[in-house]
Amino acid sequence: MTPVLRVARSRAILTFVLAGLMCGTFTVRIPALAEKLGISEASVGVALLAWGLGALVTMQSMRGVMARVGSRAVLRVGAPLSAATLAGVAFAPSLPWLVAATALFGMAFGAVDVAMNAQGSTVEQAYGRPLMNGMHAGWCVGAGSAGLLGTLAIFLEVPFTANLVAVAVVSAPVAYLLSRGFLPDGTPAVDLPAGQADVAVGTVVRPASRKTGSRRNSANSGNPLGSASAGSTASTSSANSAASRRGSTRARMPRLVYLLGAIAFGAFMVEGAVADWNGLFLRNVIGAPEAVAALGYPIFEAGMLIARLIGDRLRASLGTRRLIAASGLGTAVAFTVVITTSSPVVAVAGMALVGLTVAAISPIALSLAGTATPTPGPAIAQTGAMGYAGLLLGPVVIGFVSHATTLRLALGIAIVLGVLIAVAARFLPRTQPRLDATTLQPTPLRTPAPEPLELVA
């Protein structure tokens, strides 16, 4: 791989790390936030609902934005803005101000989430092999680090406000620096030989055998991107780029995108249930000390990190359908352990099991979405928006169900979601396009994928 690709991959991973650090810092200090403002679980749910609404509103508008400006520009502005709005949450003096601040934080972060996944998809296609689970492992590193730092802050009695402001001040300049060196969306051809380097934005790089690719290049076989004329290639690519960007915003998404969005909905809701409510569950229901309760989230993220580090290999060996089905059923079993125990140690261990089982689902859904349309941004925006709808509904549903019954019973919703994810995996494509970095060949947008992504009964 070229240095350009290596830099792009490392910065994409570090962007996931930074995003996880910012979100994780906010999440792990939710009990301290509730104590600072003297608000109830239902009020915390309202604030988290505002965060989810803000993210969802932004993500719903990102299909057009991503098609016009791409992930690089969005990350260059959105990531530092997320850090600034995190500081705004830290200074919120009352519930109304907190709701407004979390809404702004959600709006900024929603843009970052779509853009960093689109950038990850572009890098993944450039490398020619699954990488998205590894990208999301970076998120786990950041979120887990936030949990450990939050536990240290609690031990040192660092106030909630100071904790969030410190993270925001460090994150803003780092986020801007990371945005330099990203790849343009849909241009994974930076690693191709010199004669093929001028592939336009919107061109999809697909696998082909060396023999087939050689014949295509030597015979030129009517493929505009195989022309020996660099000028012709550039002009044709530019036309394809413009057409694909206009089409990606106007055309109806494939059915696969909506199925992937439904799977992401369930996975995000489970992840959100742990992220937003594990601290209060361990503290108020199980009776764990605050320092132990704060460990629930980093332990969960540690489980997710392990699973995502091996997730790409598991996907290659087991296949997408089997991996998602097993992950869904495993999530249901793990959450059953969490909500039926009265031991803090068992509950925290159960959080690790939930992390291990749920971790691979959303990265795979976003990875597949990135290949369902000519450019990854619009499809990822749609899938991500549906996923964040789960993150949006999760806090408010669990909050109000726990208010009407118990938090233990409310968290049982995650068990049902795990089973539904396993069922949904049955309708995913039976095969996925194989990616081989050594045999990538550029093809124009009108050329169909070797193994089209279609729903099967």
Short mmCIF file of C-alpha atoms in Angstrom, two decimals:
data_model
loop_
_atom_site.label_atom_id
_atom_site.label_comp_id
_atom_site.label_asym_id
_atom_site.label_seq_id
_atom_site.Cartn_x
_atom_site.Cartn_y
_atom_site.Cartn_z
CA MET A 1 0.00 0.00 0.00
CA THR A 2 1.15 3.53 -0.74
CA PRO A 3 2.03 6.05 2.00
CA VAL A 4 -1.09 8.01 1.02
CA LEU A 5 -3.31 5.05 1.89
CA ARG A 6 -1.46 4.28 5.10
CA VAL A 7 -1.80 7.87 6.27
CA ALA A 8 -5.48 7.96 5.36
CA ARG A 9 -6.15 4.72 7.22
CA SER A 10 -4.28 5.77 10.36
CA ARG A 11 -6.02 9.15 10.48
CA ALA A 12 -9.41 7.59 9.91
CA ILE A 13 -8.80 5.21 12.82
CA LEU A 14 -7.59 8.07 15.03
CA THR A 15 -10.72 10.04 14.16
CA PHE A 16 -12.79 7.13 15.46
CA VAL A 17 -10.62 7.12 18.60
CA LEU A 18 -11.20 10.83 19.16
CA ALA A 19 -14.94 10.55 18.56
CA GLY A 20 -15.14 7.69 21.06
CA LEU A 21 -13.19 9.73 23.59
CA MET A 22 -15.56 12.70 23.36
CA CYS A 23 -18.75 10.65 23.49
CA GLY A 24 -17.39 8.30 26.12
CA THR A 25 -16.39 11.16 28.40
CA PHE A 26 -19.93 12.52 28.29
CA THR A 27 -21.47 9.07 28.78
CA VAL A 28 -19.37 7.86 31.69
CA ARG A 29 -20.05 11.04 33.70
CA ILE A 30 -23.85 10.96 33.28
CA PRO A 31 -24.35 10.01 36.97
CA ALA A 32 -22.22 13.02 37.96
CA LEU A 33 -24.23 15.21 35.58
CA ALA A 34 -27.50 14.03 37.14
CA GLU A 35 -26.11 14.71 40.61
CA LYS A 36 -24.78 18.14 39.63
CA LEU A 37 -28.13 19.35 38.28
CA GLY A 38 -30.28 17.29 40.65
CA ILE A 39 -32.34 15.70 37.86
CA SER A 40 -34.19 12.37 37.70
CA GLU A 41 -33.69 9.40 35.38
CA ALA A 42 -36.57 10.63 33.21
CA SER A 43 -34.89 14.05 32.91
CA VAL A 44 -31.64 12.39 31.92
CA GLY A 45 -33.64 10.55 29.27
CA VAL A 46 -34.98 13.86 27.95
CA ALA A 47 -31.45 15.27 27.65
CA LEU A 48 -30.28 12.13 25.86
CA LEU A 49 -33.33 12.34 23.62
CA ALA A 50 -32.28 15.87 22.66
CA TRP A 51 -28.82 14.56 21.81
CA GLY A 52 -30.30 11.82 19.63
CA LEU A 53 -32.72 14.23 17.94
CA GLY A 54 -29.89 16.60 17.13
CA ALA A 55 -27.83 13.79 15.63
CA LEU A 56 -30.79 12.43 13.68
CA VAL A 57 -31.74 15.82 12.24
CA THR A 58 -28.19 16.31 10.98
CA MET A 59 -27.88 12.81 9.59
CA GLN A 60 -31.16 13.11 7.70
CA SER A 61 -29.70 16.09 5.83
CA MET A 62 -26.29 14.53 5.24
CA ARG A 63 -27.16 12.62 2.05
CA GLY A 64 -27.09 15.83 0.05
CA VAL A 65 -24.20 17.38 1.96
CA MET A 66 -22.00 14.32 1.61
CA ALA A 67 -22.73 14.10 -2.12
CA ARG A 68 -21.74 17.75 -2.60
CA VAL A 69 -18.72 18.30 -0.35
CA GLY A 70 -17.59 14.84 0.79
CA SER A 71 -16.42 13.48 4.11
CA ARG A 72 -13.14 15.39 4.26
CA ALA A 73 -14.80 18.80 4.36
CA VAL A 74 -17.44 17.64 6.84
CA LEU A 75 -14.82 16.24 9.22
CA ARG A 76 -12.64 19.34 8.94
CA VAL A 77 -15.49 21.46 10.32
CA GLY A 78 -17.63 19.00 12.25
CA ALA A 79 -15.01 17.34 14.46
CA PRO A 80 -13.69 20.56 16.08
CA LEU A 81 -17.29 21.77 16.39
CA SER A 82 -18.17 18.59 18.29
CA ALA A 83 -15.43 19.38 20.79
CA ALA A 84 -16.76 22.92 21.21
CA THR A 85 -20.31 21.73 21.81
CA LEU A 86 -19.06 19.15 24.34
CA ALA A 87 -17.72 22.08 26.34
CA GLY A 88 -21.17 23.65 26.08
CA VAL A 89 -22.67 20.56 27.76
CA ALA A 90 -20.15 20.93 30.57
CA PHE A 91 -21.29 24.47 31.38
CA ALA A 92 -25.07 23.84 31.22
CA PRO A 93 -26.48 25.28 34.50
CA SER A 94 -29.96 23.74 34.38
CA LEU A 95 -32.08 21.15 32.58
CA PRO A 96 -33.34 23.50 29.81
CA TRP A 97 -29.80 24.62 29.05
CA LEU A 98 -28.62 21.02 29.19
CA VAL A 99 -31.25 19.97 26.65
CA ALA A 100 -30.15 22.75 24.29
CA ALA A 101 -26.46 21.94 24.75
CA THR A 102 -26.89 18.21 24.21
CA ALA A 103 -28.97 18.90 21.08
CA LEU A 104 -26.13 21.00 19.63
CA PHE A 105 -23.60 18.35 20.61
CA GLY A 106 -25.74 15.73 18.90
CA MET A 107 -26.06 17.80 15.72
CA ALA A 108 -22.31 18.27 15.43
CA PHE A 109 -21.57 14.67 16.28
CA GLY A 110 -24.16 13.34 13.83
CA ALA A 111 -22.26 14.96 10.98
CA VAL A 112 -18.97 13.55 12.26
CA ASP A 113 -20.38 10.05 12.58
CA VAL A 114 -21.61 9.93 8.98
CA ALA A 115 -18.43 11.48 7.61
CA MET A 116 -15.97 9.28 9.48
CA ASN A 117 -17.84 6.13 8.42
CA ALA A 118 -17.90 7.34 4.81
CA GLN A 119 -14.16 8.00 5.03
CA GLY A 120 -13.66 4.57 6.55
CA SER A 121 -15.64 2.99 3.70
CA THR A 122 -13.52 4.81 1.13
CA VAL A 123 -10.31 3.61 2.79
CA GLU A 124 -11.72 0.10 3.05
CA GLN A 125 -12.50 -0.02 -0.67
CA ALA A 126 -9.06 1.38 -1.45
CA TYR A 127 -7.38 -1.38 0.54
CA GLY A 128 -9.60 -3.99 -1.07
CA ARG A 129 -10.40 -5.90 2.13
CA PRO A 130 -12.71 -5.52 5.14
CA LEU A 131 -11.46 -2.83 7.52
CA MET A 132 -14.58 -1.30 9.04
CA ASN A 133 -14.54 -3.37 12.23
CA GLY A 134 -10.97 -2.26 12.75
CA MET A 135 -12.04 1.36 12.29
CA HIS A 136 -14.73 0.93 14.91
CA ALA A 137 -12.17 -0.69 17.19
CA GLY A 138 -10.65 2.78 17.29
CA TRP A 139 -13.94 4.04 18.68
CA CYS A 140 -13.73 1.42 21.42
CA VAL A 141 -10.21 2.52 22.30
CA GLY A 142 -11.38 6.11 22.64
CA ALA A 143 -14.54 5.28 24.57
CA GLY A 144 -12.74 2.81 26.83
CA SER A 145 -10.03 5.38 27.51
CA ALA A 146 -12.75 7.88 28.37
CA GLY A 147 -14.20 5.42 30.86
CA LEU A 148 -10.85 4.82 32.53
CA LEU A 149 -10.11 8.55 32.61
CA GLY A 150 -13.60 9.15 34.00
CA THR A 151 -12.98 6.60 36.75
CA LEU A 152 -9.69 8.32 37.55
CA ALA A 153 -11.46 11.69 37.58
CA ILE A 154 -14.03 10.33 40.05
CA PHE A 155 -11.25 8.96 42.26
CA LEU A 156 -9.44 12.31 42.17
CA GLU A 157 -12.76 14.15 42.69
CA VAL A 158 -12.41 16.11 39.45
CA PRO A 159 -15.70 17.97 38.84
CA PHE A 160 -17.92 17.02 35.91
CA THR A 161 -17.41 20.40 34.22
CA ALA A 162 -13.62 20.33 34.46
CA ASN A 163 -13.49 16.78 33.11
CA LEU A 164 -15.50 17.58 29.97
CA VAL A 165 -13.77 20.90 29.31
CA ALA A 166 -10.31 19.30 29.50
CA VAL A 167 -11.27 16.69 26.90
CA ALA A 168 -12.87 19.33 24.65
CA VAL A 169 -9.82 21.62 24.75
CA VAL A 170 -7.49 18.78 23.74
CA SER A 171 -9.84 17.33 21.12
CA ALA A 172 -10.55 20.44 19.03
CA PRO A 173 -7.05 21.05 17.55
CA VAL A 174 -6.32 17.33 17.24
CA ALA A 175 -9.54 16.84 15.26
CA TYR A 176 -8.59 19.55 12.78
CA LEU A 177 -5.08 18.16 12.27
CA LEU A 178 -6.43 14.66 11.64
CA SER A 179 -8.66 15.94 8.84
CA ARG A 180 -5.59 16.62 6.71
CA GLY A 181 -4.66 13.53 4.74
CA PHE A 182 -8.08 11.96 4.20
CA LEU A 183 -9.07 10.46 0.83
CA PRO A 184 -11.73 12.04 -1.40
CA ASP A 185 -14.93 10.02 -1.22
CA GLY A 186 -15.17 7.31 -3.85
CA THR A 187 -11.57 7.65 -5.07
CA PRO A 188 -9.83 4.55 -3.84
CA ALA A 189 -7.63 4.48 -6.96
CA VAL A 190 -4.76 6.30 -5.24
CA ASP A 191 -3.05 2.93 -4.87
CA LEU A 192 -3.32 1.98 -8.54
CA PRO A 193 -0.42 2.18 -11.02
CA ALA A 194 0.45 5.61 -12.32
CA GLY A 195 -1.43 5.18 -15.58
CA GLN A 196 -4.65 4.53 -13.70
CA ALA A 197 -4.37 7.14 -10.98
CA ASP A 198 -6.78 9.69 -12.42
CA VAL A 199 -9.99 7.96 -11.37
CA ALA A 200 -12.70 10.44 -10.53
CA VAL A 201 -14.67 10.88 -7.37
CA GLY A 202 -17.59 8.49 -7.58
CA THR A 203 -15.68 5.71 -9.35
CA VAL A 204 -16.06 2.38 -7.61
CA VAL A 205 -12.98 0.18 -7.47
CA ARG A 206 -14.00 -3.46 -7.69
CA PRO A 207 -12.03 -6.71 -7.56
CA ALA A 208 -11.02 -8.48 -10.74
CA SER A 209 -8.58 -11.22 -11.58
CA ARG A 210 -5.15 -10.26 -12.84
CA LYS A 211 -5.83 -12.07 -16.08
CA THR A 212 -9.16 -10.38 -16.66
CA GLY A 213 -7.80 -7.01 -15.68
CA SER A 214 -4.86 -7.39 -18.04
CA ARG A 215 -7.10 -8.18 -21.00
CA ARG A 216 -9.34 -5.24 -20.18
CA ASN A 217 -6.44 -2.82 -20.03
CA SER A 218 -4.64 -4.08 -23.12
CA ALA A 219 -7.70 -4.31 -25.32
CA ASN A 220 -9.27 -1.16 -23.92
CA SER A 221 -12.64 -3.01 -24.44
CA GLY A 222 -14.68 0.18 -24.62
CA ASN A 223 -14.05 1.07 -21.00
CA PRO A 224 -13.46 4.82 -20.68
CA LEU A 225 -11.26 4.26 -17.64
CA GLY A 226 -9.08 1.88 -19.59
CA SER A 227 -8.22 4.46 -22.25
CA ALA A 228 -4.60 5.28 -22.82
CA SER A 229 -5.46 8.95 -22.99
CA ALA A 230 -5.15 10.59 -19.59
CA GLY A 231 -7.19 13.56 -20.72
CA SER A 232 -10.01 11.35 -21.93
CA THR A 233 -9.94 9.41 -18.68
CA ALA A 234 -10.10 12.56 -16.60
CA SER A 235 -12.98 14.09 -18.55
CA THR A 236 -15.01 10.88 -18.58
CA SER A 237 -14.36 10.39 -14.88
CA SER A 238 -15.45 13.94 -14.13
CA ALA A 239 -18.71 13.38 -15.97
CA ASN A 240 -19.27 10.12 -14.13
CA SER A 241 -18.46 11.86 -10.85
CA ALA A 242 -20.98 14.64 -11.38
CA ALA A 243 -23.66 12.24 -12.55
CA SER A 244 -23.12 9.89 -9.64
CA ARG A 245 -23.26 12.68 -7.10
CA ARG A 246 -26.49 14.07 -8.54
CA GLY A 247 -27.98 10.62 -8.81
CA SER A 248 -27.02 9.62 -5.28
CA THR A 249 -29.10 12.42 -3.81
CA ARG A 250 -32.12 11.96 -6.09
CA ALA A 251 -32.31 8.20 -6.61
CA ARG A 252 -34.19 5.94 -4.27
CA MET A 253 -31.94 3.88 -2.07
CA PRO A 254 -31.77 0.11 -2.69
CA ARG A 255 -33.89 -2.02 -0.36
CA LEU A 256 -30.71 -3.43 1.12
CA VAL A 257 -29.87 -0.03 2.59
CA TYR A 258 -33.12 0.03 4.56
CA LEU A 259 -32.61 -3.52 5.82
CA LEU A 260 -29.13 -2.57 6.95
CA GLY A 261 -30.62 0.51 8.58
CA ALA A 262 -33.05 -1.69 10.52
CA ILE A 263 -30.19 -3.90 11.72
CA ALA A 264 -28.20 -0.81 12.68
CA PHE A 265 -31.29 0.49 14.51
CA GLY A 266 -31.31 -2.56 16.78
CA ALA A 267 -27.54 -2.60 17.30
CA PHE A 268 -27.34 1.11 18.08
CA MET A 269 -30.25 0.82 20.51
CA VAL A 270 -28.47 -1.99 22.38
CA GLU A 271 -25.20 -0.05 22.44
CA GLY A 272 -27.04 3.05 23.59
CA ALA A 273 -28.81 1.10 26.34
CA VAL A 274 -25.45 0.10 27.78
CA ALA A 275 -23.77 3.46 27.20
CA ASP A 276 -26.55 5.59 28.67
CA TRP A 277 -27.96 3.39 31.40
CA ASN A 278 -25.28 0.97 32.60
CA GLY A 279 -23.96 3.43 35.18
CA LEU A 280 -27.36 4.10 36.72
CA PHE A 281 -28.26 0.39 36.54
CA LEU A 282 -25.10 -0.70 38.35
CA ARG A 283 -25.31 2.14 40.87
CA ASN A 284 -29.02 2.28 41.68
CA VAL A 285 -30.30 -1.22 40.88
CA ILE A 286 -27.34 -3.50 41.63
CA GLY A 287 -26.01 -1.23 44.39
CA ALA A 288 -22.41 -0.99 43.16
CA PRO A 289 -20.16 1.84 44.42
CA GLU A 290 -19.81 4.77 42.01
CA ALA A 291 -16.25 3.82 41.05
CA VAL A 292 -17.35 0.26 40.23
CA ALA A 293 -20.40 1.51 38.35
CA ALA A 294 -18.13 3.71 36.25
CA LEU A 295 -16.21 0.60 35.18
CA GLY A 296 -19.25 -0.89 33.45
CA TYR A 297 -18.87 1.21 30.33
CA PRO A 298 -15.10 0.79 29.80
CA ILE A 299 -15.48 -2.97 30.40
CA PHE A 300 -18.24 -3.02 27.80
CA GLU A 301 -16.02 -1.10 25.39
CA ALA A 302 -13.13 -3.47 26.10
CA GLY A 303 -15.34 -6.35 25.00
CA MET A 304 -16.30 -4.42 21.88
CA LEU A 305 -12.65 -3.65 21.18
CA ILE A 306 -11.65 -7.31 21.30
CA ALA A 307 -14.54 -8.31 19.04
CA ARG A 308 -13.83 -5.56 16.52
CA LEU A 309 -10.13 -6.33 16.36
CA ILE A 310 -11.01 -9.82 15.14
CA GLY A 311 -14.34 -8.90 13.51
CA ASP A 312 -12.99 -8.49 9.99
CA ARG A 313 -11.35 -11.93 10.12
CA LEU A 314 -14.50 -13.50 11.55
CA ARG A 315 -16.53 -11.90 8.77
CA ALA A 316 -14.20 -13.35 6.16
CA SER A 317 -14.34 -16.85 7.65
CA LEU A 318 -17.97 -17.09 8.83
CA GLY A 319 -19.68 -14.79 6.35
CA THR A 320 -21.84 -11.77 7.04
CA ARG A 321 -25.14 -13.57 7.62
CA ARG A 322 -23.76 -16.08 10.11
CA LEU A 323 -21.74 -13.50 12.00
CA ILE A 324 -24.65 -11.08 12.42
CA ALA A 325 -27.06 -13.88 13.38
CA ALA A 326 -24.65 -15.24 15.98
CA SER A 327 -23.99 -11.73 17.27
CA GLY A 328 -27.69 -11.03 17.70
CA LEU A 329 -28.37 -14.24 19.61
CA GLY A 330 -25.25 -13.77 21.71
CA THR A 331 -26.36 -10.26 22.62
CA ALA A 332 -29.72 -11.59 23.83
CA VAL A 333 -28.03 -14.20 26.02
CA ALA A 334 -25.47 -11.75 27.44
CA PHE A 335 -28.08 -9.15 28.33
CA THR A 336 -30.13 -11.85 30.05
CA VAL A 337 -27.14 -12.43 32.34
CA VAL A 338 -26.86 -8.70 33.07
CA ILE A 339 -30.45 -8.04 34.07
CA THR A 340 -31.02 -11.25 36.06
CA THR A 341 -28.05 -10.98 38.41
CA SER A 342 -27.76 -9.15 41.71
CA SER A 343 -23.95 -9.27 41.80
CA PRO A 344 -21.98 -6.19 40.63
CA VAL A 345 -19.13 -8.45 39.49
CA VAL A 346 -21.39 -10.65 37.37
CA ALA A 347 -23.19 -7.60 35.97
CA VAL A 348 -19.93 -5.96 34.92
CA ALA A 349 -18.76 -9.25 33.38
CA GLY A 350 -22.08 -9.40 31.56
CA MET A 351 -21.41 -5.95 30.13
CA ALA A 352 -18.18 -7.32 28.67
CA LEU A 353 -20.11 -10.19 27.07
CA VAL A 354 -22.62 -7.75 25.58
CA GLY A 355 -19.71 -5.80 24.10
CA LEU A 356 -18.21 -8.96 22.61
CA THR A 357 -21.46 -10.00 20.96
CA VAL A 358 -22.93 -6.72 19.71
CA ALA A 359 -19.68 -5.14 18.50
CA ALA A 360 -19.52 -6.38 14.91
CA ILE A 361 -23.12 -5.66 13.91
CA SER A 362 -23.15 -1.92 13.23
CA PRO A 363 -19.73 -1.76 11.49
CA ILE A 364 -20.78 -4.52 9.09
CA ALA A 365 -24.09 -2.78 8.39
CA LEU A 366 -22.28 0.47 7.59
CA SER A 367 -19.63 -1.33 5.54
CA LEU A 368 -22.27 -3.01 3.36
CA ALA A 369 -24.15 0.27 3.00
CA GLY A 370 -20.97 1.90 1.70
CA THR A 371 -20.90 -0.56 -1.22
CA ALA A 372 -24.61 -0.42 -2.04
CA THR A 373 -24.37 2.88 -3.97
CA PRO A 374 -21.69 4.45 -6.22
CA THR A 375 -20.43 6.76 -3.46
CA PRO A 376 -20.49 5.65 0.19
CA GLY A 377 -21.68 8.87 1.82
CA PRO A 378 -25.42 8.96 0.95
CA ALA A 379 -26.09 5.28 1.75
CA ILE A 380 -24.10 5.47 4.97
CA ALA A 381 -26.01 8.62 5.89
CA GLN A 382 -29.32 6.78 5.41
CA THR A 383 -28.21 3.68 7.32
CA GLY A 384 -26.64 5.81 10.02
CA ALA A 385 -29.78 7.92 10.37
CA MET A 386 -31.86 4.79 10.91
CA GLY A 387 -29.30 3.54 13.39
CA TYR A 388 -29.39 6.80 15.28
CA ALA A 389 -33.17 6.55 15.38
CA GLY A 390 -32.51 3.55 17.62
CA LEU A 391 -30.11 5.62 19.64
CA LEU A 392 -32.80 8.30 19.74
CA LEU A 393 -35.62 6.02 20.86
CA GLY A 394 -33.48 3.92 23.18
CA PRO A 395 -32.87 6.46 25.95
CA VAL A 396 -36.40 7.79 26.02
CA VAL A 397 -38.08 4.36 25.83
CA ILE A 398 -35.85 2.86 28.51
CA GLY A 399 -36.18 5.98 30.65
CA PHE A 400 -39.96 6.06 30.60
CA VAL A 401 -40.39 2.27 30.84
CA SER A 402 -38.09 2.26 33.86
CA HIS A 403 -40.12 5.12 35.35
CA ALA A 404 -43.33 3.11 34.87
CA THR A 405 -41.84 -0.24 35.95
CA THR A 406 -38.17 -0.82 36.81
CA LEU A 407 -34.88 -0.14 35.05
CA ARG A 408 -34.10 -3.86 35.19
CA LEU A 409 -37.26 -4.67 33.24
CA ALA A 410 -36.73 -1.79 30.80
CA LEU A 411 -33.28 -3.07 29.86
CA GLY A 412 -34.91 -6.35 28.84
CA ILE A 413 -35.78 -4.57 25.59
CA ALA A 414 -32.20 -5.31 24.51
CA ILE A 415 -32.90 -9.04 24.65
CA VAL A 416 -35.76 -8.68 22.18
CA LEU A 417 -33.60 -6.55 19.89
CA GLY A 418 -30.85 -9.18 19.84
CA VAL A 419 -33.30 -11.83 18.68
CA LEU A 420 -34.74 -9.53 15.99
CA ILE A 421 -31.25 -8.78 14.65
CA ALA A 422 -30.58 -12.50 14.31
CA VAL A 423 -33.82 -12.92 12.36
CA ALA A 424 -33.04 -9.94 10.10
CA ALA A 425 -29.68 -11.50 9.18
CA ARG A 426 -31.64 -14.17 7.32
CA PHE A 427 -32.59 -11.61 4.67
CA LEU A 428 -29.09 -10.30 3.99
CA PRO A 429 -27.32 -11.21 0.71
CA ARG A 430 -25.94 -14.73 0.71
CA THR A 431 -22.60 -13.58 -0.67
CA GLN A 432 -20.60 -10.36 -0.52
CA PRO A 433 -18.15 -9.02 -3.11
CA ARG A 434 -14.68 -10.38 -2.38
CA LEU A 435 -12.01 -7.75 -1.98
CA ASP A 436 -8.42 -8.45 -2.97
CA ALA A 437 -6.06 -5.51 -2.72
CA THR A 438 -3.61 -7.05 -5.18
CA THR A 439 -6.14 -7.34 -7.99
CA LEU A 440 -8.18 -4.17 -7.83
CA GLN A 441 -9.21 -2.77 -11.18
CA PRO A 442 -11.21 0.42 -11.80
CA THR A 443 -14.58 0.10 -13.54
CA PRO A 444 -17.04 2.82 -14.54
CA LEU A 445 -20.12 3.42 -12.44
CA ARG A 446 -22.43 1.80 -14.98
CA THR A 447 -20.66 -1.56 -14.64
CA PRO A 448 -22.55 -3.84 -12.22
CA ALA A 449 -20.82 -5.39 -9.24
CA PRO A 450 -19.64 -8.97 -9.73
CA GLU A 451 -21.99 -10.13 -6.97
CA PRO A 452 -24.88 -7.63 -6.77
CA LEU A 453 -26.24 -6.81 -3.34
CA GLU A 454 -29.81 -8.07 -3.52
CA LEU A 455 -32.21 -9.23 -0.85
CA VAL A 456 -32.96 -12.92 -0.73
CA ALA A 457 -35.96 -14.67 0.71
#
